[in-house]
mmCIF file of C-alpha atoms in Angstrom:
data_model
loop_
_atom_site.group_PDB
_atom_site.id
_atom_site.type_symbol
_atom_site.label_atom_id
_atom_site.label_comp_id
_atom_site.label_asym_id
_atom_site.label_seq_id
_atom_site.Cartn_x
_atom_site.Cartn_y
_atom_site.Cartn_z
ATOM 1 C CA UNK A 1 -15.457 -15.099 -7.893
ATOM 2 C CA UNK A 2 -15.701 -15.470 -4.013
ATOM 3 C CA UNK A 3 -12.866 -13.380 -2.777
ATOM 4 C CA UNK A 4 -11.502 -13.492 0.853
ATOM 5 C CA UNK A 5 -9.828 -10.123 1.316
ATOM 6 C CA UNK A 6 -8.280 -9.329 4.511
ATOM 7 C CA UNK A 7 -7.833 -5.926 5.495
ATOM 8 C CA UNK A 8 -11.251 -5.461 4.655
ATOM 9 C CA UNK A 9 -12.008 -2.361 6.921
ATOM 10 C CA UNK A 10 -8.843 -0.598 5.706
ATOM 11 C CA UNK A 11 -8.139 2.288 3.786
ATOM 12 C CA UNK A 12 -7.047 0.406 0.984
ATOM 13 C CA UNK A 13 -8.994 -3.482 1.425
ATOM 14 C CA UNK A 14 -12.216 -1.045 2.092
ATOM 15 C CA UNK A 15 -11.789 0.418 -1.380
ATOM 16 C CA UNK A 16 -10.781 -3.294 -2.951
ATOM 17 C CA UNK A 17 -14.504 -5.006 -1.361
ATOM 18 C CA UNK A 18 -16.635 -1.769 -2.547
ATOM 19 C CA UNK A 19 -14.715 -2.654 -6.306
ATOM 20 C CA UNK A 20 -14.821 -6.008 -5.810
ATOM 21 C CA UNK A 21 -18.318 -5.854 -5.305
ATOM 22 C CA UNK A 22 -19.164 -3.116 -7.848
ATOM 23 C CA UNK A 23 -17.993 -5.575 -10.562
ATOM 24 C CA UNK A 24 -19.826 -8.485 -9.335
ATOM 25 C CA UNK A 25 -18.050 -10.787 -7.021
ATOM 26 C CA UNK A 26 -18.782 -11.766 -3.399
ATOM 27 C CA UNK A 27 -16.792 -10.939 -0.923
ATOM 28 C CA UNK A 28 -16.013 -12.214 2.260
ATOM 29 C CA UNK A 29 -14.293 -9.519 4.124
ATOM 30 C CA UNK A 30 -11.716 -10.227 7.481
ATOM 31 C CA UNK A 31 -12.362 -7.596 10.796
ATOM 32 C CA UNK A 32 -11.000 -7.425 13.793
ATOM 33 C CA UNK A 33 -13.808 -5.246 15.584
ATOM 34 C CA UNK A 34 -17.711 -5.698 15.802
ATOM 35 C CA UNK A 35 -18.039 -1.912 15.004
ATOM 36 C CA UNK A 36 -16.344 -1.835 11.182
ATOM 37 C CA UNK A 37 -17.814 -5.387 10.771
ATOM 38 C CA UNK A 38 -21.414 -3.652 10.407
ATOM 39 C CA UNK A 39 -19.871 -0.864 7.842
ATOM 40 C CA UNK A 40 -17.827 -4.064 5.651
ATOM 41 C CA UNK A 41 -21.757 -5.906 5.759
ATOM 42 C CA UNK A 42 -23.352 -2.569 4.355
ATOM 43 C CA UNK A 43 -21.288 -2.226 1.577
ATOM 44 C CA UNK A 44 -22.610 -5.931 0.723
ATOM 45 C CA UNK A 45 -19.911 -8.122 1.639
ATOM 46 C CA UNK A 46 -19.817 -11.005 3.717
ATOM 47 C CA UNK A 47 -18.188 -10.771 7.494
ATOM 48 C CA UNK A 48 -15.330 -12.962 9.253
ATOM 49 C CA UNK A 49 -15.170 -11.809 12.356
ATOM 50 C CA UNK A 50 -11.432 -11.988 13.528
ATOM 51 C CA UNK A 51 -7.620 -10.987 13.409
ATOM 52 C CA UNK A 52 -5.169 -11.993 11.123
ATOM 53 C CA UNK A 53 -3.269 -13.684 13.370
ATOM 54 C CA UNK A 54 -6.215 -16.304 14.115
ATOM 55 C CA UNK A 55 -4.715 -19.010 11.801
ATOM 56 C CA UNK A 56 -7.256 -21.081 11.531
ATOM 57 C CA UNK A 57 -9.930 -18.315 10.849
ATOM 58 C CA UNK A 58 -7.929 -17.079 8.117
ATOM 59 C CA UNK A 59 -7.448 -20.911 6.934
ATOM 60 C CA UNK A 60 -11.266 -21.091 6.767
ATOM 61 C CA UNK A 61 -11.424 -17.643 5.361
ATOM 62 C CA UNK A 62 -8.767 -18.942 2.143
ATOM 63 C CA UNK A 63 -10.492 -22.532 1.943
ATOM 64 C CA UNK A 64 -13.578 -21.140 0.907
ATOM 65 C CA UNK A 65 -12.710 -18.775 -1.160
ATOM 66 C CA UNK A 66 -11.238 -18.862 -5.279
ATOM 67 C CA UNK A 67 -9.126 -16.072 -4.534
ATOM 68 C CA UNK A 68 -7.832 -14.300 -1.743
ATOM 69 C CA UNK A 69 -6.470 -10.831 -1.307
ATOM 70 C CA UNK A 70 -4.465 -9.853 1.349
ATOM 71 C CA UNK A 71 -4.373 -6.068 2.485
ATOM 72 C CA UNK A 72 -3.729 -6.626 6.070
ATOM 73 C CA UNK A 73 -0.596 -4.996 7.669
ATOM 74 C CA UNK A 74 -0.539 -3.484 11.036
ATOM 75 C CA UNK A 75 1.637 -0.183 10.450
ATOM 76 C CA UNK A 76 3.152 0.263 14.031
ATOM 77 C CA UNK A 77 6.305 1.018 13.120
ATOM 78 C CA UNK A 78 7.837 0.592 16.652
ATOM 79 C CA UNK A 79 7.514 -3.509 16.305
ATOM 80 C CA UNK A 80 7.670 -3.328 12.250
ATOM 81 C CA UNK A 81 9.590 -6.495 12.872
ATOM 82 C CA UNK A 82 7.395 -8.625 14.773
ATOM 83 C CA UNK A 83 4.121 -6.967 12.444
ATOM 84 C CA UNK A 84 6.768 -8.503 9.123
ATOM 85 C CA UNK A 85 7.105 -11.681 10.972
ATOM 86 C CA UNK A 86 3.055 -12.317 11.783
ATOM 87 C CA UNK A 87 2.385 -10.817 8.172
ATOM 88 C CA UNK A 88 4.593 -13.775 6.379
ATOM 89 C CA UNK A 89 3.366 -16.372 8.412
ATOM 90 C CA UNK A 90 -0.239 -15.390 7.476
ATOM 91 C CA UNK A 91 0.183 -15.459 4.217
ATOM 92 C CA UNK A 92 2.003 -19.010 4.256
ATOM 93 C CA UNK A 93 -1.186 -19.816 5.952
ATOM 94 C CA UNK A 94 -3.933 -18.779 3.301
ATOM 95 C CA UNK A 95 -1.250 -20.434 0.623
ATOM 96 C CA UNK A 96 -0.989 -23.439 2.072
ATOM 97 C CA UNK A 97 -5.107 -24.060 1.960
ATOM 98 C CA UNK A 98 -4.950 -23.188 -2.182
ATOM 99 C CA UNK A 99 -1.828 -25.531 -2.958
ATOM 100 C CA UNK A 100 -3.316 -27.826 -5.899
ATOM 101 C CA UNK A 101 -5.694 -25.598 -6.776
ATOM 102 C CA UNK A 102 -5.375 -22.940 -9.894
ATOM 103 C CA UNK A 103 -6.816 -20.638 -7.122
ATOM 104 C CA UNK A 104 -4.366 -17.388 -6.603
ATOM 105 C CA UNK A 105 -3.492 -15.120 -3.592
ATOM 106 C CA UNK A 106 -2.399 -11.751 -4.201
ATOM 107 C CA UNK A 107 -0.599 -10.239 -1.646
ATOM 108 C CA UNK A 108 0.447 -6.302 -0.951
ATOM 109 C CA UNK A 109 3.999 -5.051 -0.748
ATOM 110 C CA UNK A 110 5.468 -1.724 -1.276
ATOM 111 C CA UNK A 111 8.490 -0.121 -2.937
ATOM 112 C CA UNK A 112 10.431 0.906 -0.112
ATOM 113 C CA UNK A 113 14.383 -0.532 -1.415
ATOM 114 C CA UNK A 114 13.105 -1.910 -4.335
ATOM 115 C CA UNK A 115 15.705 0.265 -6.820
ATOM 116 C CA UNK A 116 16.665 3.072 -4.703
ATOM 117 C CA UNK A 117 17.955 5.796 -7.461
ATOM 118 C CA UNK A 118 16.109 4.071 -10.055
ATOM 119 C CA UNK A 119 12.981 3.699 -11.289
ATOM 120 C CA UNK A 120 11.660 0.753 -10.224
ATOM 121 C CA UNK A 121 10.196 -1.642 -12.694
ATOM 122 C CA UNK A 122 7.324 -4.750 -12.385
ATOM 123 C CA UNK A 123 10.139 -6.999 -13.475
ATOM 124 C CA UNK A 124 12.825 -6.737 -10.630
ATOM 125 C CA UNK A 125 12.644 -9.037 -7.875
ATOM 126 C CA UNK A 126 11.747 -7.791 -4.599
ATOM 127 C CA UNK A 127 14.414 -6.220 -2.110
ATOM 128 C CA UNK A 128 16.260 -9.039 0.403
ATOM 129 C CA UNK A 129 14.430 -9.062 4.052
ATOM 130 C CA UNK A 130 16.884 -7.773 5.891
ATOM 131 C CA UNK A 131 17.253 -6.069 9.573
ATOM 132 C CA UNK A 132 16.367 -2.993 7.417
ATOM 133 C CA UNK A 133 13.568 -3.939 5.739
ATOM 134 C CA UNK A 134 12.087 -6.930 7.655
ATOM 135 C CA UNK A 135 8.772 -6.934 5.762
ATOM 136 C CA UNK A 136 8.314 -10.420 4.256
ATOM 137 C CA UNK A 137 5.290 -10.458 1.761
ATOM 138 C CA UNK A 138 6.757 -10.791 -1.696
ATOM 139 C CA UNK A 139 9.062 -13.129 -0.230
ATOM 140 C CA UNK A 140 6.259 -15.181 1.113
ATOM 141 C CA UNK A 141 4.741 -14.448 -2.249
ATOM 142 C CA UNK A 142 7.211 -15.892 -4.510
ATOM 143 C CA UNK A 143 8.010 -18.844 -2.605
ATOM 144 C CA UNK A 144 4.311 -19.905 -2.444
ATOM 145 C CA UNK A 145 4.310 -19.276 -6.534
ATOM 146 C CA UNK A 146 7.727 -21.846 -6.334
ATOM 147 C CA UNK A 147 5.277 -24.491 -4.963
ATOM 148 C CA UNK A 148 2.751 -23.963 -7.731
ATOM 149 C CA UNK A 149 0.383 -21.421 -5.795
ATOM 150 C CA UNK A 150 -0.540 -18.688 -8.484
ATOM 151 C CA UNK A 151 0.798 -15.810 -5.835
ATOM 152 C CA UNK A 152 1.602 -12.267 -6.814
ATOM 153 C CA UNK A 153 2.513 -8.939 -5.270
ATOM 154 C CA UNK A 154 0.582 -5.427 -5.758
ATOM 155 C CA UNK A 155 3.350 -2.835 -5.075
ATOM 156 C CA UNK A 156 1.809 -0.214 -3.548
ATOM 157 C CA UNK A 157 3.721 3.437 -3.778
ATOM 158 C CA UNK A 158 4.150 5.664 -0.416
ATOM 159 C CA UNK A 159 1.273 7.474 -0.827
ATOM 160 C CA UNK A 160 -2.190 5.963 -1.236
ATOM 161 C CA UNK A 161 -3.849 9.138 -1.418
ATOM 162 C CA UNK A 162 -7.476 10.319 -1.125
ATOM 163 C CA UNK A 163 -9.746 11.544 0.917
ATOM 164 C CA UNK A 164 -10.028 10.423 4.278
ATOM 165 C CA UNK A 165 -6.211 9.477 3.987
ATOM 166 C CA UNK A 166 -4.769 8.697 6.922
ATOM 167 C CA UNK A 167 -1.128 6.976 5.866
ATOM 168 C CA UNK A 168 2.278 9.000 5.190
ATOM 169 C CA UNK A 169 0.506 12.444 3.996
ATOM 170 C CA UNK A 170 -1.378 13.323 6.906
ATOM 171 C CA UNK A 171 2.118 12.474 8.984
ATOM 172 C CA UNK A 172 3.918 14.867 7.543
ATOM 173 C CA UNK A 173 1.179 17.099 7.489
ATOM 174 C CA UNK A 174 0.650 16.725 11.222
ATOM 175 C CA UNK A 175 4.812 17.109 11.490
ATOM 176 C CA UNK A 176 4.100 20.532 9.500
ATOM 177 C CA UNK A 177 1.605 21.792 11.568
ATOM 178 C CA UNK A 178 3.473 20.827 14.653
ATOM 179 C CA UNK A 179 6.926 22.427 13.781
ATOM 180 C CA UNK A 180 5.505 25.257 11.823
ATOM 181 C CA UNK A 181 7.335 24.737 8.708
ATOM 182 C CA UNK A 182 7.104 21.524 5.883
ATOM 183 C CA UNK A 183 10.693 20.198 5.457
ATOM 184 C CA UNK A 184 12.529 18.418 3.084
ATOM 185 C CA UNK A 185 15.946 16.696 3.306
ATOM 186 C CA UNK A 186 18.984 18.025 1.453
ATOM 187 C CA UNK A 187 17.931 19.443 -1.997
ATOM 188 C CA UNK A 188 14.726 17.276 -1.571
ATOM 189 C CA UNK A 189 15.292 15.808 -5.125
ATOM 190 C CA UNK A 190 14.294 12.119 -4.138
ATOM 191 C CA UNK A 191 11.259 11.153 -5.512
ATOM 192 C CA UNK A 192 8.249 9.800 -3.927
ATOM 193 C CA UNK A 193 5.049 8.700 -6.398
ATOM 194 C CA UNK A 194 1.374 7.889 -5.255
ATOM 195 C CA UNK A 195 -2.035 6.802 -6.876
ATOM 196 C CA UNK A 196 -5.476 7.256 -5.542
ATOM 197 C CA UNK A 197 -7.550 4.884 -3.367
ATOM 198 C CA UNK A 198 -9.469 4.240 -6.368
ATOM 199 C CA UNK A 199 -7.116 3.620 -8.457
ATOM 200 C CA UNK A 200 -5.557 1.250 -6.472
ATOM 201 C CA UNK A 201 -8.554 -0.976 -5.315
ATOM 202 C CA UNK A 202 -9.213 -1.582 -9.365
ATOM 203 C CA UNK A 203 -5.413 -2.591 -9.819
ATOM 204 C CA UNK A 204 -6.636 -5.364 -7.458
ATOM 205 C CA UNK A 205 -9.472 -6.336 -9.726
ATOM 206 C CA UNK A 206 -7.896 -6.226 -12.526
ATOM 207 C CA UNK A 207 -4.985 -8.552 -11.251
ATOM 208 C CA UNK A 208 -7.729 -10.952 -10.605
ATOM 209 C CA UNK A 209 -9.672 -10.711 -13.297
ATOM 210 C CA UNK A 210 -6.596 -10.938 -15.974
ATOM 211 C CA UNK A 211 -5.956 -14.700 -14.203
ATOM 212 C CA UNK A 212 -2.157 -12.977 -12.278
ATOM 213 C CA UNK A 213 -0.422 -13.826 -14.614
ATOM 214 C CA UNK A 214 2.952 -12.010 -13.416
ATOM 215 C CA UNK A 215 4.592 -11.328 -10.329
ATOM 216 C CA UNK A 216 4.380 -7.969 -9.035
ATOM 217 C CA UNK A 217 2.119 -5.200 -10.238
ATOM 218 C CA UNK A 218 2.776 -1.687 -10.070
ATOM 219 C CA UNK A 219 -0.357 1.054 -9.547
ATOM 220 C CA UNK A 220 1.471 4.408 -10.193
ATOM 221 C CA UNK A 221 -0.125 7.479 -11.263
ATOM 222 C CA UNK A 222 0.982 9.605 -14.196
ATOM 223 C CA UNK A 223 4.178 11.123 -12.432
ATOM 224 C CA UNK A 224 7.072 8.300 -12.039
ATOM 225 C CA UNK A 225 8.352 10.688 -9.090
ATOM 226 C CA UNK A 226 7.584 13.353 -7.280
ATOM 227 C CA UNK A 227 10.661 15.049 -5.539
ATOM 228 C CA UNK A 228 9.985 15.469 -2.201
ATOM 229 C CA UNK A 229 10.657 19.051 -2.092
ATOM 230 C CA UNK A 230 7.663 19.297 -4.793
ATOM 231 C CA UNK A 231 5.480 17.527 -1.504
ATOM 232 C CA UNK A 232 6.933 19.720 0.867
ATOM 233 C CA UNK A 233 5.764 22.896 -1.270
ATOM 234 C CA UNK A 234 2.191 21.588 -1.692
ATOM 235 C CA UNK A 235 2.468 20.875 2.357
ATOM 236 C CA UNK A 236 3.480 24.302 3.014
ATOM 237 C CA UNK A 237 1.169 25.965 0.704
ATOM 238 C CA UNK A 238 -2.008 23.942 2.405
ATOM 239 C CA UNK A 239 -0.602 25.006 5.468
ATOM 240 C CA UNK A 240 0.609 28.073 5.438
ATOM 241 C CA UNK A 241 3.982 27.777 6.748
ATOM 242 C CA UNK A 242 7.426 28.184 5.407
ATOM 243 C CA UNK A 243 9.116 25.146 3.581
ATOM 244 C CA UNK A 244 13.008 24.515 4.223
ATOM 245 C CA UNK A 245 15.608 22.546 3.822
ATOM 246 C CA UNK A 246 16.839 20.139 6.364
ATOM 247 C CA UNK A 247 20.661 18.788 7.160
ATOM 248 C CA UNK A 248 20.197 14.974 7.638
ATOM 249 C CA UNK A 249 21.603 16.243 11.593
ATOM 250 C CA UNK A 250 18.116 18.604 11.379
ATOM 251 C CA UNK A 251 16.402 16.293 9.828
ATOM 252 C CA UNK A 252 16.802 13.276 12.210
ATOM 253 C CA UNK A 253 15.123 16.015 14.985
ATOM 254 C CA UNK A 254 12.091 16.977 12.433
ATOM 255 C CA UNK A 255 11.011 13.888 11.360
ATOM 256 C CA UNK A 256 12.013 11.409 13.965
ATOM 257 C CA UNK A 257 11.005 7.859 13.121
ATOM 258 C CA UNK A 258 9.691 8.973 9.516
ATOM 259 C CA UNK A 259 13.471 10.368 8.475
ATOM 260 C CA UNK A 260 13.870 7.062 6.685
ATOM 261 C CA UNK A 261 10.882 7.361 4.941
ATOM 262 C CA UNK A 262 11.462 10.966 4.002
ATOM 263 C CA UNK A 263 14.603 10.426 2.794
ATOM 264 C CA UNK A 264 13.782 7.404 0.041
ATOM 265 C CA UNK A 265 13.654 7.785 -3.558
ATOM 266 C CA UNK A 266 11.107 5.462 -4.692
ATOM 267 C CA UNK A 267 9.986 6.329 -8.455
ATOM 268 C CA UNK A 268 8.510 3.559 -9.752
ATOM 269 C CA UNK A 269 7.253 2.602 -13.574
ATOM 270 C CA UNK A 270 3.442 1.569 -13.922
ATOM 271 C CA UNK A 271 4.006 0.420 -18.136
ATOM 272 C CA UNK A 272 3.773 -3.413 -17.268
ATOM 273 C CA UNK A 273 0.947 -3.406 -15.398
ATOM 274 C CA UNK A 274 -0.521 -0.876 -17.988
ATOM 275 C CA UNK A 275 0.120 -3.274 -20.751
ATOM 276 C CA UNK A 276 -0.773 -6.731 -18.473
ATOM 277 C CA UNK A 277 -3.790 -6.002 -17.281
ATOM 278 C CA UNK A 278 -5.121 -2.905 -19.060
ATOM 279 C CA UNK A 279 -4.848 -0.569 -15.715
ATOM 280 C CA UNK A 280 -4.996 3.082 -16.118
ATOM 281 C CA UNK A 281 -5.294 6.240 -13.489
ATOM 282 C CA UNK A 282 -8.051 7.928 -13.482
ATOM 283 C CA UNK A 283 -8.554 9.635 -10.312
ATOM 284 C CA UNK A 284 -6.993 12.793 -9.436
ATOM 285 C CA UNK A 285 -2.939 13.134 -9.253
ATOM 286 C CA UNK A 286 -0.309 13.033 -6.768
ATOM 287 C CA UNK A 287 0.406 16.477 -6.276
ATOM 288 C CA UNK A 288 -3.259 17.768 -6.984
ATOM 289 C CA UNK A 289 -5.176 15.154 -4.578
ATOM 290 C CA UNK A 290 -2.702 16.340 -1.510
ATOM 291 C CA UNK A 291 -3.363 20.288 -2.751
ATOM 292 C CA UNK A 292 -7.069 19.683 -1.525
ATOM 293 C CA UNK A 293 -8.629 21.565 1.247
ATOM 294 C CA UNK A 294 -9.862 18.079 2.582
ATOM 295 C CA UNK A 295 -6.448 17.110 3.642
ATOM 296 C CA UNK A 296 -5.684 20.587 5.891
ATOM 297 C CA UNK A 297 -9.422 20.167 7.446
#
């Protein structure tokens, strides 16, 4: 297949062109600066020059393809609202260019709200957008798949772990190092769960490759959910420093913006996606990838 995968110079749409490409399909990779464009043409792919916001470059980008993945998602968390907004209107955009065609678009959401205090399963629907939780892409997803685009979601978990990591882990590193201490919230009993880069970028494939045939898709490792006290040990221990307990009061002044985050039990299921597409883990765990020396460099 000729895939258009934006996001291509990200930590996770990096890892999805190197797999893509490993397994034999061409790839035309989306980035925004001159500089990762040269890395995204030495791994062998094929370079649109160009933000995701350029509608008609990521028209182009989706007309030429027979699939596209979408991995884009600007992470400032200060306009998460206006990021949610630009990131639904993109992918109406690709969709719109693969309407009458049997040509999919799979799309990346996350598992933030999806069943908080549950473990969340391939088969519920995704959260409402809300004030809360503005982000847009399975919506966006699902209504495309109403108007007979194939479109489907990859659920990614918190932590996308791995070397070279630069998403929720290193924060709270960096918070740890700062404040000389890792914290939890509370009893630190809600659950966060992760899978590595790797792991992730063949979930992709595989989606692909099995003809997405379901909605959402769920690349977990082995552990459902971690508590987050269990992270905040490992922290410490890489570290050095004490790990405690935090009031939500406390908490709001150690984590800042990230409380929300820290606070969420996410646990999700990966059996679905298991059985759907034959997907299995076979990097390094959770716990044991964020234990290496690599991440406390």
């Amino acid at each position: 297949m000729r895939v258009f995968v934006t996001g291509a110079t990200g930590w996770v749409g990096s890892a999805v062109v190197r797999e893509l490409i490993a397994h034999g399909h061409k790839v035309v990779g989306l980035s925004r600066s001159e500089e990762k464009a040269a890395g995204l043409a030495a791994d062998g792919a094929e370079v649109l020059l160009g933000m995701v916001g350029d509608l008609d470059l990521i028209r182009k980008g989706a007309s030429e393809a027979d699939a596209v993945i979408h991995t884009a998602f600007n992470h400032d968390f200060s306009r998460f609202a206006a990021n949610a907004a630009e990131d639904r209107v993109a992918i109406e955009t690709m969709g719109s260019v693969l309407k009458g065609s049997d040509r999919p678009i799979v799309v990346t959401s996350g598992l933030g709200l999806l069943a908080p205090g549950r473990i969340a399963t391939e088969d519920m629907p995704a959260p409402p957008v809300s004030d809360r939780w503005p982000r847009a892409s399975e919506a966006a997803a699902e209504a495309l798949a109403a108007d007979g685009v194939r479109g489907a979601a990859v659920r990614l978990p918190p932590s996308v772990h791995g070397e070279g990591d630069h998403g929720f882990i290193p924060i709270l590193i960096n918070l740890a190092r700062e404040k000389g201490e890792a914290a939890y919230i509370g009893d630190g009993l809600n659950r966060w769960c992760g899978v590595h880069r790797d792991d992730a970028a063949r979930c992709y494939r595989l989606v692909l490759e099995t003809g997405v045939t379901a909605h959402a898709y769920h690349p977990i490792d082995d552990e459902e959910g971690v508590p987050f006290r269990r992270i905040a040990e490992t922290i410490g221990k890489g570290l050095g420093v004490p790990v405690v307990s935090k009031t939500p009061e406390e908490a709001a002044d150690y984590f800042t913006w990230f409380g929300m985050f820290a606070g969420m039990d996410m646990p999700a299921s990966s059996a679905l996606t298991r059985e759907r597409i034959g997907w299995a883990p076979t990097g390094p765990g959770f716990i044991e990838d964020i234990g290496g020396d690599y991440y406390y460099r």
